[in-house]
Amino acid sequence: MPNHQILIYEPWCKGCEICIRICPKDVLALNDRGKVSIVDKDACIGCRQCELHCPDLAIRVIPDRPGKKEETPPEPVASEPPPAMLGQGPPALLGDKPIIKVMTGNDACALGAIAAGCRFFAGYPITPSSEIAENLSALLPKVGGRFIQMEDEIASMGAVVGASLAGAKAMTATSGPGFSLKQENLGYASMAEVPCVVVNVMRGGPSTGLPTLGTQQDVMQARWGTHGDHPVIVLCPFSVEETFFSTIRAFNLAEKYRVPVVVLMDEVVGHTTEKAVLPPASEVHVETRPRPTEPPERFLPYKHTESDIPPMAVYGEGYRFHVTGLAHDETGFPTNNSEEIDRLLRRINRKIERYRDEIVDVQTESLEGAQVVVFAYGSASRSAREAVRMARAEGLPVGLFRPTVLWPFPDKELVKATENARAVLVPELNLGMMAHEVEWALQDRSKVHKLGRVDGEPLPPTAILAKIKEVLG
Amino acid sequence: MNQTQPVTPYSDYLRLSKFPFIWCPGCGHGIIVQSFLRTLRKLGIHKEDVALISGIGCSSRAPGYLDFNTLHTTHGRAIAFATGIKLTKPHLHVVVVTGDGDAAAIGGNHLIHACRRNIDITALVFNNYIYGMTGGQVSPTTPKGMRASTAPYGSIDPPFDIAHLAAAAGASFVGRTTVFHTPQLDKLIEQALQKKGFSLVEVLSQCPIAFGRRNKIPQPFELMEFMKKGAVPFSKAKDMTPEELKGKFTTGVLADTDRPEYVEQYLKLCEKVQGS
Ligand SMILES: Cc1ncc(C[n+]2csc(CCOP(=O)(O)OP(=O)(O)O)c2C)c(N)n1
Ligand code: SF4
């Protein structure tokens, strides 16, 4: 008589009775612990129905087939993995000498991305950002990168996160309505600490708003657009050349701090054609994410390290880690432990706060003796700079405070720059979004005046100058 | 015989410390996972070479238990994340685990576009006719008349046929079966994994808790039999009238074609661009 072995691992059995019911020979029954057990072993015919239908991998049958050898499949062999990071070499498409180019901000953004080592772009067309995708669809195949036009912005952002986890420096570009759709998976990148760059060439909102006209109405969405307490860095260049450097910086910050970085351009910066000087390749500094040094057995994908930034492995290089958007512990697996959840949330937010001095960047002009400080960013700061120069030419005590990084907010720097000022003027292409933040940072130290515009037209320098004069009294 | 160690032959593919599965007693999802592991073992696929990506739902909890490159994404978006992974690391076997709600409601757009592109990803759709994780709301595959927590009087929505949807959208390989039919399930997963291009296997899987109890079939095995009764092989269905096919679903291989695969096409294009 054949002697089929039936093996049961009780801790995994949930007593669902599928095996008992599917067995054609009534071999199995529930025991008094509510788990499956063998009641008539000799009746077993070795059909394995119980094993094949066990949802919990708790039962196994080793059939006894005298004279017949069980086929054992070949031992799996791992394939030779490609390099962990996709196509990382010296900055591409730059020369040994500076290159002078006349181009748009959207062109500069694409070139900056390639120089920074971006090798993956997924996007969905939307005015006024589409030229970034168009440029990269031509450039990425040349440098061994990947370009894909997805079915929507949600998918684009998902593909970017997937690509980054698999070892590509990755980016997407969009505008208002698309930026709204990106928020879901942008938050995922914040939570799972996946480096990536999201460009938003701002247009007028809300909703479909003003597709072809620039405003700055997404500065708060860029900081708080996705739900939950989350880390994010937001850059805001004001010229074509600065867009090139800001895009490189965006990748460097994303990689260094394992965080999504938003580059907020607007229609004016994206579509303005002007001169830009691109540096030689040797002068471009490129960062790559911190990488693990320990062997896979000891690797913790979300280790709480002294730096607050855990080293990052990528898929397919031997680490086989787990990533989730659920609250997780150092191992990367979901947790309900309140201490672990608190530790994670505080760490991912702290890692930006504690390095804010390295991240924040402010450009200033004629602040000395300034009674009025103009706080301006992005395209509005082009007019603001002009207005400040006009005011100075008339002998008025006015200075410019121009952050190229909006978030983290340059509060310390602003307090210092306005110590001796009577008032701060915030001209911006929205109804006073950053002015609120300026007020909050200054408390009652200086009076804050707003100058907002949302009709899609730029703020002319003369309008800002008039307001400066009004404030000076 | 009672053992002191797990008895499964697939331990090498498992994160043993995470077991047992989170799923309810008698949930069919584990049967699909077992079939998947058996097939990987049969094909000699190494765990280093597998990326397993899921969305959100009971089904989407599978990757946490399996010792591959695993990613638990947002609801419905697994295929989008998987697309980024496959394009970046084409040497990986990229497999998506998804539920009927995840794949056909919130993720429906991503699904049909992956089919259209024919990117080399295998999607395993765990179709339990219901939103299990959120407590049994109606899903795009709930059969008409069946009850759900948001269809207390029986669903009036016509359901999607996920397999036909995928085939029509251009998937290279499409199969459908139930967890009752494990030999066929193994075979379909094997064919799907071997197909170059987008492949999808829709597996009818019982949810005794959120679907069964509400529809008076709370016993897992009886729910499996209920699904089995609805299954008609494609070959047989051809000769049946619409009347005869009412309330049934077809099983077997629905599509098996050879079309250019997306990543291969893309890499060829790169070569051409770089050469010129
Ligand atoms: C954007 C979003 N909407 C809704 C949810 C809530 N939610 C979680 S799982 C789920 C349904 C899952 O059903 P299905 O895909 O059929 O998988 P099952 O749980 O039945 O295996 C929903 C609606 C969510 N997590 N995210
Ligand atoms: S609710 Fe349904 S699908 Fe979810 S684990 Fe329970 S039985 Fe399975």
Tab-separated table of N, CA, C and O and ligand atoms in Angstrom, chain A residues 184, chain B residues 29 56-59 75 99-102 106 128 130-134, ligand 1:
chain	number	residue	atom	x	y	z
A	184	GLU	N	-1.278	62.718	-5.633
A	184	GLU	CA	-1.422	61.431	-4.959
A	184	GLU	C	-0.076	60.694	-4.878
A	184	GLU	O	0.373	60.292	-3.801
B	29	HIS	N	-7.408	34.313	-2.140
B	29	HIS	CA	-6.201	34.980	-2.640
B	29	HIS	C	-4.938	34.140	-2.454
B	29	HIS	O	-4.049	34.133	-3.307
B	56	ILE	N	-3.811	48.757	-4.004
B	56	ILE	CA	-4.352	48.722	-2.643
B	56	ILE	C	-5.578	47.818	-2.637
B	56	ILE	O	-6.398	47.867	-3.533
B	57	GLY	N	-5.693	47.024	-1.599
B	57	GLY	CA	-6.802	46.096	-1.450
B	57	GLY	C	-6.286	44.864	-0.729
B	57	GLY	O	-5.089	44.771	-0.450
B	58	CYS	N	-7.164	43.923	-0.437
B	58	CYS	CA	-6.718	42.678	0.212
B	58	CYS	C	-5.702	41.985	-0.686
B	58	CYS	O	-4.621	41.588	-0.248
B	59	SER	N	-6.068	41.825	-1.966
B	59	SER	CA	-5.181	41.169	-2.927
B	59	SER	C	-3.816	41.835	-2.964
B	59	SER	O	-2.783	41.174	-3.035
B	75	HIS	N	-3.814	53.076	-4.703
B	75	HIS	CA	-4.964	52.331	-5.216
B	75	HIS	C	-5.117	52.500	-6.741
B	75	HIS	O	-5.330	53.613	-7.225
B	99	GLY	N	-6.577	43.791	-7.514
B	99	GLY	CA	-7.947	43.309	-7.315
B	99	GLY	C	-8.854	43.783	-8.430
B	99	GLY	O	-8.438	44.550	-9.298
B	100	ASP	N	-10.119	43.365	-8.389
B	100	ASP	CA	-11.040	43.782	-9.454
B	100	ASP	C	-11.325	45.278	-9.375
B	100	ASP	O	-11.401	45.959	-10.398
B	101	GLY	N	-11.419	45.807	-8.159
B	101	GLY	CA	-11.636	47.247	-8.019
B	101	GLY	C	-10.388	48.010	-8.410
B	101	GLY	O	-10.441	49.001	-9.147
B	102	ASP	N	-9.272	47.524	-7.923
B	102	ASP	CA	-7.974	48.149	-8.185
B	102	ASP	C	-7.688	48.192	-9.694
B	102	ASP	O	-7.268	49.212	-10.230
B	106	ILE	N	-10.693	52.111	-10.392
B	106	ILE	CA	-9.756	53.234	-10.279
B	106	ILE	C	-8.538	53.068	-11.194
B	106	ILE	O	-7.972	54.041	-11.669
B	128	ASN	N	-12.653	39.016	-6.910
B	128	ASN	CA	-13.567	38.416	-5.918
B	128	ASN	C	-14.933	39.086	-5.937
B	128	ASN	O	-15.701	38.964	-4.990
B	130	ILE	N	-15.884	42.000	-5.446
B	130	ILE	CA	-16.247	42.890	-4.341
B	130	ILE	C	-15.036	43.706	-3.907
B	130	ILE	O	-13.903	43.351	-4.235
B	131	TYR	N	-15.267	44.810	-3.196
B	131	TYR	CA	-14.192	45.531	-2.519
B	131	TYR	C	-14.010	44.885	-1.154
B	131	TYR	O	-14.729	45.201	-0.215
B	132	GLY	N	-13.065	43.968	-1.074
B	132	GLY	CA	-12.887	43.226	0.176
B	132	GLY	C	-12.366	44.104	1.297
B	132	GLY	O	-12.962	44.194	2.377
B	133	MET	N	-11.279	44.783	1.025
B	133	MET	CA	-10.565	45.488	2.105
B	133	MET	C	-11.408	46.543	2.788
B	133	MET	O	-11.307	46.742	3.996
B	134	THR	N	-12.272	47.220	2.032
B	134	THR	CA	-13.046	48.314	2.624
B	134	THR	C	-14.413	47.845	3.125
B	134	THR	O	-15.247	48.659	3.486
C	1	LIG	C1	-7.576	56.723	-3.821
C	1	LIG	C2	-8.182	55.708	-2.940
C	1	LIG	N1	-9.516	55.556	-2.927
C	1	LIG	C3	-10.084	54.639	-2.116
C	1	LIG	C4	-9.313	53.857	-1.307
C	1	LIG	C5	-9.976	52.857	-0.390
C	1	LIG	N2	-9.839	51.469	-0.842
C	1	LIG	C6	-8.888	50.658	-0.362
C	1	LIG	S1	-8.936	49.102	-0.997
C	1	LIG	C7	-10.292	49.487	-1.942
C	1	LIG	C8	-10.976	48.468	-2.792
C	1	LIG	C9	-10.213	47.232	-3.017
C	1	LIG	O1	-10.974	46.335	-3.735
C	1	LIG	P1	-10.321	45.338	-4.778
C	1	LIG	O2	-9.373	46.050	-5.653
C	1	LIG	O3	-11.413	44.641	-5.469
C	1	LIG	O4	-9.440	44.353	-3.868
C	1	LIG	P2	-9.850	43.309	-2.717
C	1	LIG	O5	-9.705	44.045	-1.415
C	1	LIG	O6	-11.258	42.884	-2.952
C	1	LIG	O7	-8.871	42.211	-2.859
C	1	LIG	C10	-10.666	50.816	-1.752
C	1	LIG	C11	-11.831	51.443	-2.398
C	1	LIG	C12	-7.911	54.056	-1.345
C	1	LIG	N3	-7.074	53.342	-0.593
C	1	LIG	N4	-7.384	54.974	-2.165
